[in-house]
Short mmCIF file of C-alpha atoms and ligand atoms in Angstrom, two decimals:
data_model
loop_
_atom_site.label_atom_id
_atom_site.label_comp_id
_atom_site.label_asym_id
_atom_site.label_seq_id
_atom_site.Cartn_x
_atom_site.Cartn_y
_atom_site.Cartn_z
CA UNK A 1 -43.70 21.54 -135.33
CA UNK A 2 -47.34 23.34 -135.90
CA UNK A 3 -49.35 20.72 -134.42
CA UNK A 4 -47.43 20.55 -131.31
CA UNK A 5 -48.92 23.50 -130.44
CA UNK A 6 -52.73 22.24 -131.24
CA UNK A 7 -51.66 19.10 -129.22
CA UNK A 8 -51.06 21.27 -125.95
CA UNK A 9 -54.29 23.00 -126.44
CA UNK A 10 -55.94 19.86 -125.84
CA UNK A 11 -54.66 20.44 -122.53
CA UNK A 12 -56.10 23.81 -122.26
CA UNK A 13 -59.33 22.38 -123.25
CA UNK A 14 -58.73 19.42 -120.38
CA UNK A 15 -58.36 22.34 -117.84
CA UNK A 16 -61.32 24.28 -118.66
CA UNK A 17 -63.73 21.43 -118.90
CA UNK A 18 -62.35 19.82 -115.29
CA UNK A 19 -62.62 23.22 -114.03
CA UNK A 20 -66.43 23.39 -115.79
CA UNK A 21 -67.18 19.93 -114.10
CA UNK A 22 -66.20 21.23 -110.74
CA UNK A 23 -68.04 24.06 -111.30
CA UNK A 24 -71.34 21.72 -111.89
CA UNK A 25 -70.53 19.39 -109.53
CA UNK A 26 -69.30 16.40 -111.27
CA UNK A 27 -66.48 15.75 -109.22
CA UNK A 28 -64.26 17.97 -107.15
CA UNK A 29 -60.88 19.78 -109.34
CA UNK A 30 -60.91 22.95 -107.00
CA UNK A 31 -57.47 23.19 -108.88
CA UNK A 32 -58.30 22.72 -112.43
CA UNK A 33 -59.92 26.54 -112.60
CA UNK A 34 -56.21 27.95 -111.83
CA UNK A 35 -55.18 26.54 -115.31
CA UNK A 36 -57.97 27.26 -117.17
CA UNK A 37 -57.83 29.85 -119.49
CA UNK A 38 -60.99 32.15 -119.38
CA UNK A 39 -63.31 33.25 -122.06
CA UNK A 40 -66.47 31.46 -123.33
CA UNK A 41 -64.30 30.94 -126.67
CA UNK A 42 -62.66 28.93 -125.02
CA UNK A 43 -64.96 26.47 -123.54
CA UNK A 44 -65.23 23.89 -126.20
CA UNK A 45 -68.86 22.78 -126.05
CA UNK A 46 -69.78 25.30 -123.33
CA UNK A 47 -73.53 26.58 -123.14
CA UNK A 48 -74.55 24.08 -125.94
CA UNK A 49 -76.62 20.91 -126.02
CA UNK A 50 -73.66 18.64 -126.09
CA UNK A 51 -72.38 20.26 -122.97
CA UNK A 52 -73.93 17.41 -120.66
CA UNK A 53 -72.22 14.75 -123.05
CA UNK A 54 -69.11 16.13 -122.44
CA UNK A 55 -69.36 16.72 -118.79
CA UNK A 56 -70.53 13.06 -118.12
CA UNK A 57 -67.69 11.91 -120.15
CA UNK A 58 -65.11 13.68 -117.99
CA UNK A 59 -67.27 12.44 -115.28
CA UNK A 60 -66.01 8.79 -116.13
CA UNK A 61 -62.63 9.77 -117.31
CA UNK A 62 -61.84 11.39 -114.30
CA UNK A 63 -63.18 9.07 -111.81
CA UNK A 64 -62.18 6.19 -113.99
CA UNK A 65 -58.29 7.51 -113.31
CA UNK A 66 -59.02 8.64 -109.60
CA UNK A 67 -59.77 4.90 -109.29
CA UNK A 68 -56.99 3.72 -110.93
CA UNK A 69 -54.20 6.01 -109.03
CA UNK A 70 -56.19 5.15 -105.41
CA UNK A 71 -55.89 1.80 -106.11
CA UNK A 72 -52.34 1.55 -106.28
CA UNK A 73 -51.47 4.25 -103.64
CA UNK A 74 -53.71 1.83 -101.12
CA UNK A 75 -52.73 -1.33 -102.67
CA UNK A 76 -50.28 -3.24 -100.57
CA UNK A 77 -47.42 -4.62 -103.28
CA UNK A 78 -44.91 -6.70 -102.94
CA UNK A 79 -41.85 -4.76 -101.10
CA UNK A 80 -43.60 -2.86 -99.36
CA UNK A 81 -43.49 -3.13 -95.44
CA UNK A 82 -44.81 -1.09 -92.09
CA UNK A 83 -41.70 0.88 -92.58
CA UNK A 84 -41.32 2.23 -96.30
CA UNK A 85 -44.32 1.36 -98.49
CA UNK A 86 -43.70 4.74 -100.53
CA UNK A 87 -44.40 4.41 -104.39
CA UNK A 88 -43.61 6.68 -107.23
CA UNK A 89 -45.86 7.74 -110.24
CA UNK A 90 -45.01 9.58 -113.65
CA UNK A 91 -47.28 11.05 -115.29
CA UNK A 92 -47.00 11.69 -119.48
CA UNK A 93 -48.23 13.97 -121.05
CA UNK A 94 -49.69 15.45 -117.53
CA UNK A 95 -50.48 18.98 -118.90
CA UNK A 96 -52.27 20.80 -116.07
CA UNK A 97 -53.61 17.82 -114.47
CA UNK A 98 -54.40 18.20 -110.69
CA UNK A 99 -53.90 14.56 -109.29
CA UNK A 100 -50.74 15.38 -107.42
CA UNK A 101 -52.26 18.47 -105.67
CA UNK A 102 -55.57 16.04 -104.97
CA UNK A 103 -53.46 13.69 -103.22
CA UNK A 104 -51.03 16.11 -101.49
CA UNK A 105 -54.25 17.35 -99.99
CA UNK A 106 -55.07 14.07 -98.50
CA UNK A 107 -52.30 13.82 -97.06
CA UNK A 108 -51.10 10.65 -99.16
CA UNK A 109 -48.87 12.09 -102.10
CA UNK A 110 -46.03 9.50 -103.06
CA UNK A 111 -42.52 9.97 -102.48
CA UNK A 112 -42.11 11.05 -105.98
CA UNK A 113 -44.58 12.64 -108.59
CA UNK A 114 -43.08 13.37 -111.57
CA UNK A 115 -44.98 15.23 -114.23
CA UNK A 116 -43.77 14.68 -117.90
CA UNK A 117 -44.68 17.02 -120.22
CA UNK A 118 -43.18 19.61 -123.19
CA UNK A 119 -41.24 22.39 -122.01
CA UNK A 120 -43.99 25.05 -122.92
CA UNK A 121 -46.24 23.52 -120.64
CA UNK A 122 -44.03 22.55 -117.95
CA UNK A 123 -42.99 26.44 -117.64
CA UNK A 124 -46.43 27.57 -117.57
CA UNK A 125 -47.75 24.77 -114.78
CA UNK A 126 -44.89 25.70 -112.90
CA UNK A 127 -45.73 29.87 -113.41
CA UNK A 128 -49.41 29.18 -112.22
CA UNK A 129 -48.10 26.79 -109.49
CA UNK A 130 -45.84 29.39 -107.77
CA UNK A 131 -47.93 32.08 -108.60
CA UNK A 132 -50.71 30.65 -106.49
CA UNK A 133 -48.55 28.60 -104.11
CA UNK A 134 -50.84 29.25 -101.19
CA UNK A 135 -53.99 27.78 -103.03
CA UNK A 136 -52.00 24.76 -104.17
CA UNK A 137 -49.63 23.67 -100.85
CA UNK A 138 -51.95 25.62 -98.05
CA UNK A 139 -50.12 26.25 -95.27
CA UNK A 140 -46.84 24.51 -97.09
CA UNK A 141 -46.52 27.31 -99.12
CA UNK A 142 -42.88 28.33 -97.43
CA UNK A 143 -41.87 24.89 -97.94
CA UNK A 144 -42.73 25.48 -101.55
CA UNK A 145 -40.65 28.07 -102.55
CA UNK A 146 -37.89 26.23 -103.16
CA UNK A 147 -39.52 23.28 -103.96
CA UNK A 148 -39.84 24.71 -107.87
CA UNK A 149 -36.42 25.00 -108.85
CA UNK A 150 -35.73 25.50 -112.57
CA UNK A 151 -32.94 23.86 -114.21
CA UNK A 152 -31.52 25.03 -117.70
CA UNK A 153 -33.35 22.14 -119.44
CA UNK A 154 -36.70 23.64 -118.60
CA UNK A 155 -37.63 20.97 -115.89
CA UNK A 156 -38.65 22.12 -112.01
CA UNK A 157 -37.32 20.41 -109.82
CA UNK A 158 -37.65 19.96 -105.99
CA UNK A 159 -34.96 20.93 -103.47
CA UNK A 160 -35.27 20.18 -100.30
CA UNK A 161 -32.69 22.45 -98.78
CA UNK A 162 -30.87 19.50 -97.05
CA UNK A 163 -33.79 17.40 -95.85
CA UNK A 164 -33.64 13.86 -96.27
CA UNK A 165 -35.86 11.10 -98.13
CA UNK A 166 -37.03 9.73 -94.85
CA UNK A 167 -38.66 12.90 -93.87
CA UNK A 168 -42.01 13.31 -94.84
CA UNK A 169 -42.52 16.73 -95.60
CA UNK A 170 -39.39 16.37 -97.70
CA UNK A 171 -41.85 13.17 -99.30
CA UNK A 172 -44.94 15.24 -100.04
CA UNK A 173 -43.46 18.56 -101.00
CA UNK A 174 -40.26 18.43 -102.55
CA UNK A 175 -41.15 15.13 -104.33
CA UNK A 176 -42.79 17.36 -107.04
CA UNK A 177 -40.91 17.19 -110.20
CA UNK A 178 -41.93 18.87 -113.92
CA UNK A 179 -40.14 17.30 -116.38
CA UNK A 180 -39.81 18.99 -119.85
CA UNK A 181 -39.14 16.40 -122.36
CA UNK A 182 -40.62 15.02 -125.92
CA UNK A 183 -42.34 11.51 -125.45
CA UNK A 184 -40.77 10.71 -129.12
CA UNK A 185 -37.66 10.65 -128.16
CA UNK A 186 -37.20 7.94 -125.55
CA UNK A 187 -33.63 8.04 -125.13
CA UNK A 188 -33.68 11.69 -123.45
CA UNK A 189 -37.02 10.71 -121.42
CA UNK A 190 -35.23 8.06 -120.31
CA UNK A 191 -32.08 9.62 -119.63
CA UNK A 192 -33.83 12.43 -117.69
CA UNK A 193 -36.05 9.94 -115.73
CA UNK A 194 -32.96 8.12 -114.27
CA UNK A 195 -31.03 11.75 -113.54
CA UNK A 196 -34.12 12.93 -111.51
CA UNK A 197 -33.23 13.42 -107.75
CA UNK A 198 -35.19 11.14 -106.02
CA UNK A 199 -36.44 8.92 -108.37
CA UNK A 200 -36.07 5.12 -107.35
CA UNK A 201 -36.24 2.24 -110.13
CA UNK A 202 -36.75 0.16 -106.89
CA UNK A 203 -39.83 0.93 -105.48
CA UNK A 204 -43.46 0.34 -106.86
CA UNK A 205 -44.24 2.44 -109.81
CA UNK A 206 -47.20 4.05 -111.64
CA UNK A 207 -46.69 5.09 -115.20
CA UNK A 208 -50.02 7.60 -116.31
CA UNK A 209 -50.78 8.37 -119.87
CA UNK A 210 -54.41 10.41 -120.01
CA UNK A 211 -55.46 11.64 -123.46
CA UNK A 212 -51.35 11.65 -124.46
CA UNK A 213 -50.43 8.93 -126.51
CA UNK A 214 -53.10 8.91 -129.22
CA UNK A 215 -51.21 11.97 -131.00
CA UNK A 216 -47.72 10.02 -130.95
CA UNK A 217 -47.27 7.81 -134.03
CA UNK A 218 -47.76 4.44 -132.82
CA UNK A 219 -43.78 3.17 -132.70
CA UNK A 220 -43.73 6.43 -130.44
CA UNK A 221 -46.45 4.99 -127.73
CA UNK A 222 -45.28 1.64 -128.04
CA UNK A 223 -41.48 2.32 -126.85
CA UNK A 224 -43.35 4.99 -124.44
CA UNK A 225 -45.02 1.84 -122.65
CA UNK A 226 -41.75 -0.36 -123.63
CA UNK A 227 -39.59 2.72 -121.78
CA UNK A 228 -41.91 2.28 -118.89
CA UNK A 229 -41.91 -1.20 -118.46
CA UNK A 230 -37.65 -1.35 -118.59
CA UNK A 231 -37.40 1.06 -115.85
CA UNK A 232 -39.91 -0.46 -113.36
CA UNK A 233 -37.96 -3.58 -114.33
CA UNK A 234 -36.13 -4.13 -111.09
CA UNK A 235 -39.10 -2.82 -108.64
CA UNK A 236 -41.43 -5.01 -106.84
CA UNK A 237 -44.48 -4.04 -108.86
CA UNK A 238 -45.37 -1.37 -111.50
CA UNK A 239 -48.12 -0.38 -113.65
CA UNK A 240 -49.08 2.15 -116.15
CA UNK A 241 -52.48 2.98 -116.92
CA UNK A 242 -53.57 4.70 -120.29
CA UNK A 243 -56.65 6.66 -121.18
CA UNK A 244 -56.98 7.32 -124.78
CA UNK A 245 -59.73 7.00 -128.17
CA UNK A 246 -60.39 4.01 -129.89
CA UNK A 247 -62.28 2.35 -132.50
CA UNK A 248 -61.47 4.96 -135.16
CA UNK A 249 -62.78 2.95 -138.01
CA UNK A 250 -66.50 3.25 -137.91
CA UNK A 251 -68.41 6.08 -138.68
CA UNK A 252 -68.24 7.76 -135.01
CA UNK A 253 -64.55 6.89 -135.28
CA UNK A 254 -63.97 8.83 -138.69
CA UNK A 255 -66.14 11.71 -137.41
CA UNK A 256 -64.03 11.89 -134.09
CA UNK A 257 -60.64 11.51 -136.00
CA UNK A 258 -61.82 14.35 -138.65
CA UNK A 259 -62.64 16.56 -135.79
CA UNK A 260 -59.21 16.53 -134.38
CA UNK A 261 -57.41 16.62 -137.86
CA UNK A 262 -59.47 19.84 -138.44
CA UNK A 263 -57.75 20.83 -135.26
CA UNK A 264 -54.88 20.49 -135.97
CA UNK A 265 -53.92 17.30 -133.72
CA UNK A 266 -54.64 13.99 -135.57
CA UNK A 267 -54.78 11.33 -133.28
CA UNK A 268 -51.68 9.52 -134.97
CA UNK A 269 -51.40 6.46 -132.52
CA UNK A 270 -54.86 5.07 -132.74
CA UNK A 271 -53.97 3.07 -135.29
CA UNK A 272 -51.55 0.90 -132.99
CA UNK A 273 -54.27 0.01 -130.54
CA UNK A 274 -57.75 0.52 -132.08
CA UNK A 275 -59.60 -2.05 -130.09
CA UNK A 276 -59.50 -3.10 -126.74
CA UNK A 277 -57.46 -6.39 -127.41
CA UNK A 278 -54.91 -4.45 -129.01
CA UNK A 279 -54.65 -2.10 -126.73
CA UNK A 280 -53.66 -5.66 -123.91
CA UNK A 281 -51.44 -6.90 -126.52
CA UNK A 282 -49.81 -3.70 -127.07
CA UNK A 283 -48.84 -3.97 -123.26
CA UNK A 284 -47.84 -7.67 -123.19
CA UNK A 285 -45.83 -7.00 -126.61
CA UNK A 286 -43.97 -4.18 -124.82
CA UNK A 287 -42.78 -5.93 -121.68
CA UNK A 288 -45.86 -5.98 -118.91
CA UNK A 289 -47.27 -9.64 -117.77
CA UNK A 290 -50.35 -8.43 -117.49
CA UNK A 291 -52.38 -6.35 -119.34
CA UNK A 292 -57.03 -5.06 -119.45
CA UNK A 293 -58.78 -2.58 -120.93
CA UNK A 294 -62.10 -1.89 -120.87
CA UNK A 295 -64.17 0.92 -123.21
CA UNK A 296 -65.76 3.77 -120.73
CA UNK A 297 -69.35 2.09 -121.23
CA UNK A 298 -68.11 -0.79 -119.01
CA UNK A 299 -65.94 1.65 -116.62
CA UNK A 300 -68.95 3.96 -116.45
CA UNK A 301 -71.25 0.76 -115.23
CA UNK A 302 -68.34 -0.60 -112.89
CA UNK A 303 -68.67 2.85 -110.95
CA UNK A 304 -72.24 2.97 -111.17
CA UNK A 305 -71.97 -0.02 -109.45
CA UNK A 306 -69.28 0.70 -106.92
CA UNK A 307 -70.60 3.99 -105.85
CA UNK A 308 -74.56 4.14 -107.16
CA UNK A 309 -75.35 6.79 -104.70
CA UNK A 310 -72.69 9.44 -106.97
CA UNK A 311 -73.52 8.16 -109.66
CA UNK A 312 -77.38 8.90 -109.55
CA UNK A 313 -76.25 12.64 -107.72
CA UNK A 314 -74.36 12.67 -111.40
CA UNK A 315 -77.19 11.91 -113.42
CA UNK A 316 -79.37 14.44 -111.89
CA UNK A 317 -76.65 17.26 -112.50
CA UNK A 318 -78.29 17.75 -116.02
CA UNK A 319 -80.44 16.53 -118.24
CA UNK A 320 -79.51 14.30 -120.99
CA UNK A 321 -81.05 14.14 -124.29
CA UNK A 322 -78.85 12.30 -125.85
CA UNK A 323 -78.31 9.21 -124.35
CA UNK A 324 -77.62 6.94 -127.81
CA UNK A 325 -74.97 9.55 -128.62
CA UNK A 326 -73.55 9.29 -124.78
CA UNK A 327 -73.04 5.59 -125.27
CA UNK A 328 -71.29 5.49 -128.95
CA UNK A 329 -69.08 8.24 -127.23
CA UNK A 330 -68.16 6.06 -124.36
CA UNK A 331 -67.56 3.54 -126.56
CA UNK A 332 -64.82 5.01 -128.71
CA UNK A 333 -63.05 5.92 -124.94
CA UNK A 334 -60.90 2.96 -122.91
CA UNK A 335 -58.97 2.78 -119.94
CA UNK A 336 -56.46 0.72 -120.70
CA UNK A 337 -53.09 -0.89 -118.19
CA UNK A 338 -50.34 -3.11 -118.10
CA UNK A 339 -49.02 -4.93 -114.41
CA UNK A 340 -45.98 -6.07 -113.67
CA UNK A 341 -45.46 -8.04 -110.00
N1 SAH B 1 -53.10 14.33 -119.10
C1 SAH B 1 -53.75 15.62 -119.03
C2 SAH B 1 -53.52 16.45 -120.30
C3 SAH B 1 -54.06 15.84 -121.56
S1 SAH B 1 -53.78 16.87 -122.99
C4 SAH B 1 -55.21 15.45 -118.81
O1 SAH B 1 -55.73 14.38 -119.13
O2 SAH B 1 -55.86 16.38 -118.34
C5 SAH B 1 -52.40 16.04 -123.73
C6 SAH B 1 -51.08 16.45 -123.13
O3 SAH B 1 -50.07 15.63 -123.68
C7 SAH B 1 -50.73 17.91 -123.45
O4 SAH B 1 -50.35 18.60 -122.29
C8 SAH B 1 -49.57 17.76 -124.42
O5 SAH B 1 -48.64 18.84 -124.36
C9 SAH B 1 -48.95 16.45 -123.98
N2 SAH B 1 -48.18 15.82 -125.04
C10 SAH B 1 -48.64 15.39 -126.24
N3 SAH B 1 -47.64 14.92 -126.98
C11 SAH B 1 -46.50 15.04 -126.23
C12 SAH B 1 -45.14 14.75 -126.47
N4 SAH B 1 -44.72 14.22 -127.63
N5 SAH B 1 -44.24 15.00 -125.49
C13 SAH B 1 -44.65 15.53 -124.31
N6 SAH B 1 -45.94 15.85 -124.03
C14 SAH B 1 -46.85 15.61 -125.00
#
């Protein structure tokens, strides 16, 4: 379809304005530049006005999901114990996000990452990935090269040459998995999800959706988060945590939506969770006990809060003219999750 391919360029636009924020300072994606593609046409906003607007949004975006996915790697859940705490997390509609290299670098990645995206952009991630192998797995890289194996589908898989899941290098390296699938059809995500090597219904899970299910038709996001929900059924605890637009109806909201129409990539789902409390009912409707969301104003304060000292380095990155605009931004921007335990 002809908007799929304005959908992944969202992506592309993701990559270059993490790697722009990295660049300034915002927050560290040493990464993100390795996916970006280069050219000043393509950096959406770059050199303008609006170009501190957009880098203090990704500022709360990104730290806003850092938080998130440190939280539940240090959280201790039910099941786990001194001897096997490990934890998966799938990520929808990952595109060329970084987090698994972030945590890999810390030393912490989870026994299984799985990255779920189209086939187009799994192929490329894992082109870059191996192309640069040394950049993303440091001294690893040897470990690596098998750890990228392609199967006919189009997914990359790990293979760990024989080592065993109780072996950690087999955990942080070979626990890597792109996974080329449509998140409209359910049945084959699904399907391929419980067929991946490694992957564990059993232990604690973390289901990520960032800027992904607003351009699914809203029967498509809710049996995404349904999906998710069924397969973390049996484990001790399991969350997924959305990022995504809301409040499309006002006159920010129609401007925003426009926009992306223009583009070529309507955002199709905000319909099914416009506000706040729909996006927490959305969750408890589709099978998780307990569901928040909160717009990025109120994220943006909470980390102010939590970590004022960044937060005022932030603010002194660049000037803002615009701070009205800033806030009706943030406020058409939620974090959104579901908890099951
Ligand atoms: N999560 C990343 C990328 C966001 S861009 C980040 O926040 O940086 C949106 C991503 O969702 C793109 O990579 C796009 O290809 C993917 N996507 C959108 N619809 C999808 C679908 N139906 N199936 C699989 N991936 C999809």
């Amino acid at each position: 379809r002809p908007t799929d391919a304005a959908v992944r360029l969202t992506n592309d636009e993701a990559s270059v304005a993490k790697a722009r924020c990295h660049e300034l300072g915002y927050f560290d994606d040493p990464l993100a530049a390795a996916f970006a593609p280069r050219g000043p046409a393509k950096r959406g906003g770059g050199g303008t006005h609006h170009e501190p607007l957009i880098n203090r949004g990704y500022y709360a975006r990104v730290r806003a999901m850092r938080a998130m996915i440190d939280a539940f790697m240090d959280a201790s859940l039910p099941g786990d114990d001194d001897e096997d705490d490990d934890r998966d997390i799938v990520s929808l509609g990952a595109g060329f996000d970084t987090s698994y290299f972030r945590l890999l670098a810390a030393g912490r990645a989870p026994g299984l990452f799985v990255e779920v995206d189209y086939g187009e952009v799994a192929r490329k991630k894992a082109e870059i990935v191996r192309a640069r192998r040394e950049r993303f797995f440091g001294d690893r890289e040897d470990e690596m090269t098998n750890a990228l194996v392609n199967l006919a589908d189009g997914s990359y898989h790990g293979d760990g040459g024989g080592g065993d899941d109780d072996d950690a290098s087999f955990r942080d390296v070979f626990g890597y998995r792109l996974l080329s699938a449509d998140l409209r059809d359910v049945a084959t995500l699904e399907r391929k999800l419980l067929d991946l090597p490694g992957y564990d219904a059993e232990i604690p899970t973390l289901f990520l959706a960032e800027c992904c299910l607003a351009y699914v038709e809203p029967e498509e996001a809710a049996a995404v988060i349904a999906l998710a929900a069924r397969l973390s059924s049996s484990a001790p605890a399991a969350a997924f945590v959305l990022y995504d637009p809301i409040g499309p109806d006002d006159a920010f909201g129609v401007q925003m939506g426009l926009n992306l129409r223009a583009r070529g990539c309507p955002l199709r789902g905000v319909a099914g969770a416009p506000t706040l409390e729909a996006q927490r009912e959305r969750f408890q409707a589709r099978g998780w006990a307990r569901a928040g969301a909160m717009d990025m104003n109120d994220a943006c304060d909470r980390l102010a809060r939590r970590d004022a000292s960044d937060h005022l380095r932030m603010t002194r990155l660049e000037m803002l003219d615009e701070v009205e605009e800033f806030r009706m931004m943030l406020a058409h921007y939620c974090v959104a999750w579901g908890v099951n335990e």
